[in-house]
mmCIF file of C-alpha atoms in Angstrom:
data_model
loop_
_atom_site.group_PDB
_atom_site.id
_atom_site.type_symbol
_atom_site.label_atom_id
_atom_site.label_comp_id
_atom_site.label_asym_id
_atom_site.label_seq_id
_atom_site.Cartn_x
_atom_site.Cartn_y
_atom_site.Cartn_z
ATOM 1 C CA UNK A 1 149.465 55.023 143.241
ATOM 2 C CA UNK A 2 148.018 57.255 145.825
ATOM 3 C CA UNK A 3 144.736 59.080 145.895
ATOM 4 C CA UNK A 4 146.058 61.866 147.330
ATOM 5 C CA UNK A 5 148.962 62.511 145.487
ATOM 6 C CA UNK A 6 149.217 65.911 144.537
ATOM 7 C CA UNK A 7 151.043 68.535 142.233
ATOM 8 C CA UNK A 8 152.287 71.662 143.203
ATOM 9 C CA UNK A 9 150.573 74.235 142.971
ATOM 10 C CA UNK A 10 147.404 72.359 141.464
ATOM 11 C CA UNK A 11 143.946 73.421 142.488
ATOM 12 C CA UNK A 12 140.490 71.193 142.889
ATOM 13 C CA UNK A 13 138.497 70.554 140.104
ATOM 14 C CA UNK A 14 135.522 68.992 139.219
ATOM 15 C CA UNK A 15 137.045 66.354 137.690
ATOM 16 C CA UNK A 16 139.721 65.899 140.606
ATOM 17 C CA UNK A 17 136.350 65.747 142.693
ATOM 18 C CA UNK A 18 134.414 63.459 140.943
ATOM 19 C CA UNK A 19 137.709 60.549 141.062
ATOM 20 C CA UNK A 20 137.866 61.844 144.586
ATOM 21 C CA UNK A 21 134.213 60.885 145.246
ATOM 22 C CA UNK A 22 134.326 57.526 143.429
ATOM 23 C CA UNK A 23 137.534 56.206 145.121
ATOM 24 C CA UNK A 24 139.526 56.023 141.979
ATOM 25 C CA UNK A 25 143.294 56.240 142.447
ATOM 26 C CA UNK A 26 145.076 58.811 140.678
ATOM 27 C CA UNK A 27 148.238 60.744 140.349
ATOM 28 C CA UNK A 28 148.309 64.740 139.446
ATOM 29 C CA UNK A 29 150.516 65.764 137.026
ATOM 30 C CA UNK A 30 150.829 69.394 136.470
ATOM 31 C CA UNK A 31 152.902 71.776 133.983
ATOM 32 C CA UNK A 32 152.998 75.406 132.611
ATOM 33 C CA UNK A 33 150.681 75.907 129.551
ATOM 34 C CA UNK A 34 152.102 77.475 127.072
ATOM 35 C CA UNK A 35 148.982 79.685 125.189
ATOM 36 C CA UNK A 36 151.517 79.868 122.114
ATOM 37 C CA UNK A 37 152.572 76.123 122.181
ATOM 38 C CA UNK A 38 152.877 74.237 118.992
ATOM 39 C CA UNK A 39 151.669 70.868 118.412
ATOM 40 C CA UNK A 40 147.883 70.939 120.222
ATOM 41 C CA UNK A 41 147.545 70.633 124.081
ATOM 42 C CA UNK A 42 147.502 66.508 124.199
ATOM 43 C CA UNK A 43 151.650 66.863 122.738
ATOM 44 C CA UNK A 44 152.122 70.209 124.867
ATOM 45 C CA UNK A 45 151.349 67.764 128.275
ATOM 46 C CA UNK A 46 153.152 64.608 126.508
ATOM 47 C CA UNK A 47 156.386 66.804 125.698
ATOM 48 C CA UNK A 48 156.688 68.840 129.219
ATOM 49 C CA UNK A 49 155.545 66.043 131.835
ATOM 50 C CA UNK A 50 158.016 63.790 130.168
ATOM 51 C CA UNK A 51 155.348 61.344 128.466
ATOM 52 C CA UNK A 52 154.947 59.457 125.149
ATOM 53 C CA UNK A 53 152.374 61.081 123.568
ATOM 54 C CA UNK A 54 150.574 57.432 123.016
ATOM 55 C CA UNK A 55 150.506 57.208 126.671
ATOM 56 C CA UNK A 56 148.620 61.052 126.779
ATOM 57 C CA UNK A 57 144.816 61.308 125.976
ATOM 58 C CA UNK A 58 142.725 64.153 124.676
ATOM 59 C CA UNK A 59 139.158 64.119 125.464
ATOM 60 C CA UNK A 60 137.698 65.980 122.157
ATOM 61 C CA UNK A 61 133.670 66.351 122.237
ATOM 62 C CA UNK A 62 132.301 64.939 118.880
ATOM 63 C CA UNK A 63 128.333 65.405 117.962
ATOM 64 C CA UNK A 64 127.192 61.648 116.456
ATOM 65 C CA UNK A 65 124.098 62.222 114.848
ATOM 66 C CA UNK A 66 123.413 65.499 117.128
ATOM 67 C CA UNK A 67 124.520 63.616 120.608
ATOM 68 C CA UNK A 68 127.486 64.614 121.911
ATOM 69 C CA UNK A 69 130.099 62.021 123.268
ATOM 70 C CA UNK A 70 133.671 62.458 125.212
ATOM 71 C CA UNK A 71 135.974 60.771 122.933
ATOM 72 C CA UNK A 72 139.244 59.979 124.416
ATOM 73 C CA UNK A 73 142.042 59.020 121.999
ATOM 74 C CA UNK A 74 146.198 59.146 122.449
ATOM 75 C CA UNK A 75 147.491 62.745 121.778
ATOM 76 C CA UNK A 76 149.813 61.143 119.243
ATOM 77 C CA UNK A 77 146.317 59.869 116.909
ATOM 78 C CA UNK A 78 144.004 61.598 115.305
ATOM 79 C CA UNK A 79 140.349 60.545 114.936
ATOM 80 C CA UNK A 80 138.970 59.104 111.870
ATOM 81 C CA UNK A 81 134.959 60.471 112.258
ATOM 82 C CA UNK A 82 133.585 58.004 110.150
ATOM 83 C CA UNK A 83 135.123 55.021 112.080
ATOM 84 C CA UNK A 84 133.594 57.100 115.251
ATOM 85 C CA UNK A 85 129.942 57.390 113.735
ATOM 86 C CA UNK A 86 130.692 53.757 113.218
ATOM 87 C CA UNK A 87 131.621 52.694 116.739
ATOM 88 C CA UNK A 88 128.522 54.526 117.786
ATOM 89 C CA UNK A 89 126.333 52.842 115.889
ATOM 90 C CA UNK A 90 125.822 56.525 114.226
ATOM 91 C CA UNK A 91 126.040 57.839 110.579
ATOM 92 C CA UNK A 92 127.303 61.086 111.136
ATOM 93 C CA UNK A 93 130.014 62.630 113.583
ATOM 94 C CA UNK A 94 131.368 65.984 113.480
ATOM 95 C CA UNK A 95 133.421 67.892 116.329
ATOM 96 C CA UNK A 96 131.278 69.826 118.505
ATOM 97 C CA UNK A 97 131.696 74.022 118.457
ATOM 98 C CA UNK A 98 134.054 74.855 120.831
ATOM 99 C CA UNK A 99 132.399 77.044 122.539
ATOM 100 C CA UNK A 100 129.182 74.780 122.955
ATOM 101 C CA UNK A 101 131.773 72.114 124.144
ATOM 102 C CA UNK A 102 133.412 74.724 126.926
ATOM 103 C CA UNK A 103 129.718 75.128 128.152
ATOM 104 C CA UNK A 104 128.321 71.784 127.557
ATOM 105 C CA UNK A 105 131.169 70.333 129.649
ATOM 106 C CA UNK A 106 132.391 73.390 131.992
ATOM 107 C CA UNK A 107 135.989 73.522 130.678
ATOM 108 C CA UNK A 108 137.896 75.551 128.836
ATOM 109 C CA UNK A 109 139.391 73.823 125.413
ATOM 110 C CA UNK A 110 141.954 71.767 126.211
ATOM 111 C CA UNK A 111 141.305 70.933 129.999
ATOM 112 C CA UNK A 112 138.387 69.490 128.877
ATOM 113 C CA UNK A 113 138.480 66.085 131.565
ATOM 114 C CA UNK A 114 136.185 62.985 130.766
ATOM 115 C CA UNK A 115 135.456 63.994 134.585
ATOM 116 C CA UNK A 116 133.011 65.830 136.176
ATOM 117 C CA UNK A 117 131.859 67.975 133.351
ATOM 118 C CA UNK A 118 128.911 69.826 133.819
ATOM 119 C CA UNK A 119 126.496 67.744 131.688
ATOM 120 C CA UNK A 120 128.104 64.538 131.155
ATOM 121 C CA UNK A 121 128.152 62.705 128.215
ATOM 122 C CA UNK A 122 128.725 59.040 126.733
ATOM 123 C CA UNK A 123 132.361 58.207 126.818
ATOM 124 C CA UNK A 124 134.131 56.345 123.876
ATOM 125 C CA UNK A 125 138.006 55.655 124.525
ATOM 126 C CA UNK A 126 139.777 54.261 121.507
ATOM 127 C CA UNK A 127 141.093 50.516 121.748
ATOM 128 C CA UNK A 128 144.330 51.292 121.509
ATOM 129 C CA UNK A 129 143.947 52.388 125.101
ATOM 130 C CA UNK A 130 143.186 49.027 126.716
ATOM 131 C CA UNK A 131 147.243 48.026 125.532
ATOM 132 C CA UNK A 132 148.334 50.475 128.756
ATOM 133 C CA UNK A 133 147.821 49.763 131.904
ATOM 134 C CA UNK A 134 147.892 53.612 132.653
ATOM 135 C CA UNK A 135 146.914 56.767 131.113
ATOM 136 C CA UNK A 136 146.898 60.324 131.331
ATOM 137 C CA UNK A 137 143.791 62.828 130.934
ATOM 138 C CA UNK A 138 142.964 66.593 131.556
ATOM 139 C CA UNK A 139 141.982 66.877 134.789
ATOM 140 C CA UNK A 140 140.004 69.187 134.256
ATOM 141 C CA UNK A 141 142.241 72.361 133.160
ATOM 142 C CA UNK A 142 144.875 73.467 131.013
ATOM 143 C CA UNK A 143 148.306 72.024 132.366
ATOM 144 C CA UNK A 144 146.635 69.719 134.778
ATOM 145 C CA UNK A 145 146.529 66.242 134.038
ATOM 146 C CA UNK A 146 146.051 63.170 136.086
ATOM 147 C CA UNK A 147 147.073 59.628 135.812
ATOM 148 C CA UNK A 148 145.104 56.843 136.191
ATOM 149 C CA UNK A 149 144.787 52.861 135.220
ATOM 150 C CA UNK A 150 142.918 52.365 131.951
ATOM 151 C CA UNK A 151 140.546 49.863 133.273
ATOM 152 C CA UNK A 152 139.545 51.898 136.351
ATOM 153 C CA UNK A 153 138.742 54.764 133.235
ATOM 154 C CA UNK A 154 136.820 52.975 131.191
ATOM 155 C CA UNK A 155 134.711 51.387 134.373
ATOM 156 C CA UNK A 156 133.986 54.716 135.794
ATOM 157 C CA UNK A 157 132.905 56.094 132.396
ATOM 158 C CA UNK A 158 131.236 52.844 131.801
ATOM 159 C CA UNK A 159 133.008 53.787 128.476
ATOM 160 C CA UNK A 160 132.258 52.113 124.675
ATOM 161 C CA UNK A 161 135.574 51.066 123.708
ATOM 162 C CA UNK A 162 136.205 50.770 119.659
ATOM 163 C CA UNK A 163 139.140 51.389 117.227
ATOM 164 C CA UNK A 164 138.494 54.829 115.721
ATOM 165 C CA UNK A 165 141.800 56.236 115.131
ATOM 166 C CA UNK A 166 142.731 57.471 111.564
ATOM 167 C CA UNK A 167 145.239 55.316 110.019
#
């Protein structure tokens, strides 16, 4: 997979930087957003780059106890909050206003990357993510997604990794 690997048309980003500046290998992926798509923007990039939506990651920002956290689970999961507060060693999680999550982090709602956001914070990726080798995250806009090895994720993010999916 090559560094430099890019889609047409795609643009630099802050989160394209930042796994620029810490040598992680990556693919771009980009696609036409859709404003009136149906389905949330994790399916939206699963469905029109061709993707199982397992394999596709949103990056939702979720307050535990008042601190805010990246939470990366597969588009096709939801998030069970109390399983999150648990992870965290919290007692409370609820999902951060959207607009406070836009300006906490720099992106817009659904190219919200678990890269170079504007005031980063902890990152917890579900555990069903360390059964892929790769994954796919915003990077950094809507219909721009990059893909990357799980590990090299996780390691960047120095991530906490814990089951919090709903069932």
């Amino acid at each position: 997979m090559s560094k430099t690997k890019k889609a047409a048309g795609s643009e630099s980003t802050a989160a394209l930087q930042e796994l620029h500046n810490k040598g992680i290998a990556f693919e771009e992926l980009a696609y036409h957003h859709e404003n009136n798509f149906d389905g949330g923007f994790g399916k939206e990039a699963a469905q029109k780059l061709g993707y199982d939506p397992s394999e596709v990651f949103k990056t939702l920002i979720i307050e535990v106890d008042n601190e805010p956290y990246s939470v990366i689970i597969s588009a096709a999961d939801r998030v069970s909050l109390k399983n999150l507060a648990r992870v965290t060693k919290g007692k409370k999680a609820s999902f951060m206003d959207p607009h406070k999550a836009q300006v906490r982090t720099g992106y817009v709602v659904g190219g919200i990357s678990p890269f170079g956001q504007k005031r980063p914070c902890q990152v917890v990726v579900d555990a069903r993510a360390t059964t892929l080798e790769y994954m796919i995250v915003s990077g950094g806009g809507r219909g721009l997604s990059v893909r990357l090895r799980t590990r090299d994720l996780i390691e960047a993010t120095h991530a906490i990794v814990g089951d919090f999916a709903a069932r």
